[in-house]
Amino acid sequence: GGANSEWTLSFENDAGRRGNEGIELVFDADGNLIDTRDEKANFNSDRPVLSGSYTRTARNGNILNLNGQVGGNIFRRNEISDRSGSIDPVDRLRLFESSEDEFSFELGADYSFSAGPGTLKLIGYHRYEDSPTVSLVTTTFADGRPLQGSRFTRDADEAETIARAEYTFAGLGGDLQFALEGVKNSLEIESTLEQRDASGAFQPVAFEGASARVDEDRAEASLTYSRALAQNLQVQLSAGAEYSEISQTGAQGQTRDFWRPKGFAAFDWKAKKLGYSHAVDV
């Protein structure tokens, strides 16, 4: 047959609009009412995602798959609390606001083609996410005293990159697959905290762990064997090893590495008379 191509494109937005309103009562340990709070809160979110894929099967049987998506998470939360009581004899208005403006994308590709007695599949994947957030608390007083409150900001960057190769060929009465995989992950966080002073002005507050970065480099190799033991019974055996190095920068930063064996045995039995298949992992 000839070459065949397919593609898809989609857009969706998982949006949310929520809120609540009412009176909150605060009591002390003896059951005395010490604060009355008339509160109203709103929670608004949008998660737009644009995604697409492309597949091409060439005349010689080679297969190319491409896929990707770009999206965001836009979140807004606010709570207005009108307070009065003995916690503070002066009426207060407390405003809490938080927001996130996340941006993310991911790209993936794989290509399968004949190589020697078997098939080689090359796979690549990359994902990135940036998540800046802000939380702000502001309290105003009926007697005009300076504002109280704080502001916390954080920017988190996450990334993951994967490269993998799979070579599959016939052998030992079934199929053998040798796989190599390399992965690089990272997480970097920058944070700041500001507190209002006696005059109501923001002042920076130093705290441990405000900035940090974690990186992981991981490599894995495995050999998987699968074959039919009977017309309705399949077996799959796998053995391999993984090496990982995790490094941290910032407060008390350190680097550690790990070795671990990996493997599994799986049996798939098809009960034809009952019309279902049953898989057992060991």
Coordinates of C-alpha atoms in Angstrom, one line a residue:
G1 CA 0.0 0.0 0.0
G2 CA 0.9 3.7 -0.2
A3 CA 1.9 6.2 2.4
N4 CA -0.8 7.1 4.9
S5 CA -0.9 10.3 7.1
E6 CA -3.3 11.3 9.9
W7 CA -3.4 14.4 12.1
T8 CA -5.6 15.7 14.9
L9 CA -6.0 19.2 16.5
S10 CA -8.0 20.0 19.6
F11 CA -8.7 22.7 22.0
E12 CA -10.4 22.6 25.4
N13 CA -10.7 24.7 28.5
D14 CA -11.5 23.2 31.8
A15 CA -13.0 26.3 33.5
G16 CA -14.3 26.7 37.0
R17 CA -16.3 29.4 38.7
R18 CA -17.1 28.9 42.3
G19 CA -17.8 30.9 45.4
N20 CA -19.4 31.0 48.8
E21 CA -20.8 33.6 51.2
G22 CA -21.9 33.6 54.8
I23 CA -21.2 34.3 58.5
E24 CA -18.4 32.6 60.3
L25 CA -18.4 32.6 64.1
V26 CA -15.2 32.1 66.2
F27 CA -15.5 30.8 69.8
D28 CA -12.9 30.4 72.5
A29 CA -12.3 27.2 74.5
D30 CA -15.1 28.1 76.9
G31 CA -17.6 28.5 74.1
N32 CA -17.7 32.3 74.2
L33 CA -18.2 34.1 70.9
I34 CA -15.1 36.2 70.3
D35 CA -15.3 37.1 66.6
T36 CA -17.9 37.5 63.9
R37 CA -16.9 37.3 60.3
D38 CA -19.0 38.2 57.3
E39 CA -17.2 36.5 54.5
K40 CA -17.4 36.2 50.7
A41 CA -15.1 34.2 48.5
N42 CA -14.6 33.6 44.8
F43 CA -12.5 30.9 43.0
N44 CA -12.1 31.4 39.3
S45 CA -9.9 29.1 37.1
D46 CA -9.2 28.4 33.4
R47 CA -7.1 25.6 32.0
P48 CA -6.9 26.1 28.2
V49 CA -5.0 23.4 26.3
L50 CA -4.2 23.3 22.6
S51 CA -3.0 19.9 21.4
G52 CA -2.3 18.1 18.2
S53 CA -0.8 15.0 16.7
Y54 CA 0.6 13.7 13.4
T55 CA 1.1 10.2 12.2
R56 CA 2.7 9.0 9.0
T57 CA 3.1 5.4 7.8
A58 CA 5.5 5.3 4.9
R59 CA 5.3 2.8 2.0
N60 CA 8.2 0.9 3.4
G61 CA 6.4 0.5 6.7
N62 CA 8.3 3.1 8.7
I63 CA 6.1 4.9 11.2
L64 CA 6.5 8.5 12.4
N65 CA 4.4 9.9 15.3
L66 CA 4.5 13.5 16.5
N67 CA 2.4 15.0 19.3
G68 CA 2.4 18.1 21.4
Q69 CA 0.4 20.5 23.5
V70 CA 0.6 24.0 25.0
G71 CA -1.6 25.1 27.8
G72 CA -2.0 27.2 30.9
N73 CA -3.6 27.3 34.3
I74 CA -5.0 30.7 35.2
F75 CA -6.3 30.8 38.8
R76 CA -7.7 33.6 40.9
R77 CA -8.9 33.4 44.4
N78 CA -10.1 36.1 46.8
E79 CA -11.8 36.2 50.1
I80 CA -13.2 39.3 51.8
S81 CA -13.8 39.0 55.5
D82 CA -15.5 41.8 57.5
R83 CA -14.6 41.1 61.1
S84 CA -15.7 42.4 64.5
G85 CA -15.4 41.0 68.0
S86 CA -13.1 40.8 71.0
I87 CA -10.0 39.4 69.1
D88 CA -9.5 43.0 68.2
P89 CA -12.0 45.6 69.5
V90 CA -11.6 47.6 66.3
D91 CA -13.6 46.4 63.2
R92 CA -11.4 45.0 60.5
L93 CA -11.6 44.1 56.9
R94 CA -9.3 41.3 55.8
L95 CA -8.6 40.6 52.1
F96 CA -6.9 37.5 51.0
E97 CA -5.9 37.2 47.3
S98 CA -4.0 34.5 45.5
S99 CA -3.2 33.9 41.8
E100 CA -1.3 31.6 39.5
D101 CA -0.4 32.1 35.9
E102 CA 1.0 28.8 34.8
F103 CA 2.3 28.1 31.3
S104 CA 3.3 24.6 30.1
F105 CA 4.1 22.8 26.9
E106 CA 5.2 19.3 25.9
L107 CA 6.5 17.7 22.7
G108 CA 6.9 14.1 21.8
A109 CA 8.1 12.1 18.8
D110 CA 8.9 8.5 17.9
Y111 CA 10.1 6.9 14.7
S112 CA 10.1 3.1 13.9
F113 CA 12.0 1.6 11.1
S114 CA 13.6 -1.7 10.1
A115 CA 17.2 -2.3 11.1
G116 CA 18.9 -5.6 10.5
P117 CA 16.7 -8.5 11.7
G118 CA 14.5 -6.4 13.8
T119 CA 12.8 -3.0 14.3
L120 CA 14.3 0.1 15.9
K121 CA 12.1 2.7 17.6
L122 CA 13.6 6.0 18.6
I123 CA 11.6 8.1 21.1
G124 CA 12.0 11.7 22.3
Y125 CA 10.0 13.7 24.8
H126 CA 10.3 17.1 26.4
R127 CA 8.0 18.9 28.9
Y128 CA 8.3 22.3 30.5
E129 CA 6.1 24.2 33.1
D130 CA 6.4 27.6 34.6
S131 CA 4.2 28.3 37.6
P132 CA 4.4 31.8 39.1
T133 CA 2.1 32.3 42.1
V134 CA 1.3 35.2 44.4
S135 CA -0.5 35.3 47.8
L136 CA -1.4 38.6 49.4
V137 CA -3.1 39.3 52.8
T138 CA -4.2 42.8 53.6
T139 CA -6.0 43.9 56.8
T140 CA -7.4 47.4 57.1
F141 CA -8.8 48.9 60.3
A142 CA -11.8 51.2 61.0
D143 CA -9.7 53.5 63.2
G144 CA -7.2 54.2 60.4
R145 CA -4.2 52.5 61.9
P146 CA -1.5 51.3 59.4
L147 CA -2.2 48.3 57.2
Q148 CA -1.2 44.8 58.3
G149 CA -0.4 41.8 56.1
S150 CA 2.1 40.0 53.9
R151 CA 2.9 39.1 50.3
F152 CA 4.4 35.7 49.3
T153 CA 5.6 35.1 45.7
R154 CA 7.0 31.9 44.2
D155 CA 8.1 31.0 40.7
A156 CA 8.6 27.3 40.0
D157 CA 10.1 26.0 36.8
E158 CA 9.9 22.2 36.0
A159 CA 11.4 20.4 33.0
E160 CA 11.7 16.8 31.9
T161 CA 13.6 15.4 28.8
I162 CA 13.5 11.8 27.8
A163 CA 15.5 10.0 25.1
R164 CA 14.7 6.3 24.5
A165 CA 15.6 3.6 22.0
E166 CA 13.9 0.2 21.6
Y167 CA 15.2 -2.6 19.4
T168 CA 12.8 -5.5 18.9
F169 CA 13.6 -8.8 17.1
A170 CA 12.4 -12.4 17.0
G171 CA 14.3 -15.0 19.0
L172 CA 13.9 -17.9 21.4
G173 CA 10.5 -18.7 20.0
G174 CA 9.1 -15.3 20.8
D175 CA 10.1 -11.6 20.7
L176 CA 13.1 -9.9 22.4
Q177 CA 13.3 -6.2 23.1
F178 CA 16.4 -4.3 24.3
A179 CA 15.8 -0.8 25.5
L180 CA 18.0 2.1 26.6
E181 CA 16.6 5.3 28.2
G182 CA 18.1 8.5 29.5
V183 CA 16.1 11.1 31.5
K184 CA 16.9 14.5 32.8
N185 CA 14.5 16.2 35.3
S186 CA 14.8 19.6 37.0
L187 CA 12.8 21.7 39.4
E188 CA 13.9 25.3 40.3
I189 CA 12.0 27.5 42.8
E190 CA 12.5 31.1 43.6
S191 CA 10.5 32.6 46.5
T192 CA 10.2 35.9 48.3
L193 CA 8.3 36.9 51.5
E194 CA 7.4 40.5 52.4
Q195 CA 5.8 41.6 55.7
R196 CA 4.2 45.0 56.5
D197 CA 6.1 46.9 59.2
A198 CA 4.6 49.2 61.9
S199 CA 4.1 51.9 59.3
G200 CA 2.3 49.6 56.9
A201 CA 5.1 49.4 54.3
F202 CA 6.3 46.0 52.9
Q203 CA 9.7 44.9 54.2
P204 CA 11.5 41.8 52.8
V205 CA 11.8 38.8 55.2
A206 CA 14.7 36.4 54.7
F207 CA 14.0 32.7 55.2
E208 CA 15.9 29.5 54.7
G209 CA 15.1 27.6 51.5
A210 CA 13.8 30.6 49.6
S211 CA 15.6 29.5 46.5
A212 CA 16.5 25.9 45.5
R213 CA 17.1 23.7 42.5
V214 CA 16.9 19.9 42.2
D215 CA 18.3 18.0 39.1
E216 CA 18.0 14.3 38.4
D217 CA 19.9 12.4 35.7
R218 CA 18.7 8.9 35.2
A219 CA 19.7 6.0 32.8
E220 CA 18.1 2.7 32.4
A221 CA 18.7 -0.5 30.4
S222 CA 16.4 -3.5 30.1
L223 CA 15.8 -6.7 28.2
T224 CA 12.2 -8.0 27.7
Y225 CA 11.2 -11.4 26.4
S226 CA 7.7 -12.3 25.4
R227 CA 6.1 -15.4 23.8
A228 CA 3.0 -17.5 23.6
L229 CA 3.1 -20.5 25.9
A230 CA -0.3 -21.7 24.5
Q231 CA -3.0 -20.4 22.3
N232 CA -4.6 -18.5 25.1
L233 CA -1.6 -17.9 27.4
Q234 CA 1.1 -15.3 26.9
V235 CA 4.2 -14.6 29.1
Q236 CA 6.4 -11.6 29.4
L237 CA 9.7 -11.4 31.3
S238 CA 11.8 -8.4 31.9
A239 CA 15.1 -7.6 33.6
G240 CA 17.2 -4.5 33.8
A241 CA 18.9 -1.9 35.9
E242 CA 18.6 1.8 36.6
Y243 CA 21.1 4.4 37.7
S244 CA 20.0 7.8 39.1
E245 CA 21.9 10.9 40.3
I246 CA 20.0 13.5 42.2
S247 CA 21.7 16.9 43.0
Q248 CA 20.4 19.8 45.0
T249 CA 21.6 23.4 45.1
G250 CA 20.7 25.9 47.7
A251 CA 20.4 25.4 51.5
Q252 CA 22.1 22.1 52.6
G253 CA 22.6 21.1 49.0
Q254 CA 24.0 17.7 48.3
T255 CA 24.4 15.1 45.5
R256 CA 23.4 11.4 45.8
D257 CA 23.3 8.5 43.4
F258 CA 21.4 5.2 43.3
W259 CA 21.6 1.9 41.6
R260 CA 18.6 -0.5 41.5
P261 CA 17.7 -3.6 39.6
K262 CA 14.3 -3.7 37.8
G263 CA 12.2 -6.4 36.3
F264 CA 8.8 -8.2 36.2
A265 CA 7.0 -11.3 35.1
A266 CA 3.6 -11.1 33.6
F267 CA 1.2 -13.8 32.4
D268 CA -1.9 -13.0 30.2
W269 CA -4.5 -15.7 30.0
K270 CA -7.5 -15.4 27.7
A271 CA -10.6 -17.3 29.0
K272 CA -12.4 -17.6 25.6
K273 CA -15.5 -19.3 26.9
L274 CA -16.2 -16.4 29.4
G275 CA -15.3 -13.7 26.8
Y276 CA -12.6 -11.9 28.8
S277 CA -8.9 -11.9 29.4
H278 CA -7.1 -12.1 32.8
A279 CA -3.6 -10.7 33.3
V280 CA -1.5 -11.7 36.3
D281 CA 1.7 -9.7 37.3
V282 CA 4.3 -11.4 39.4

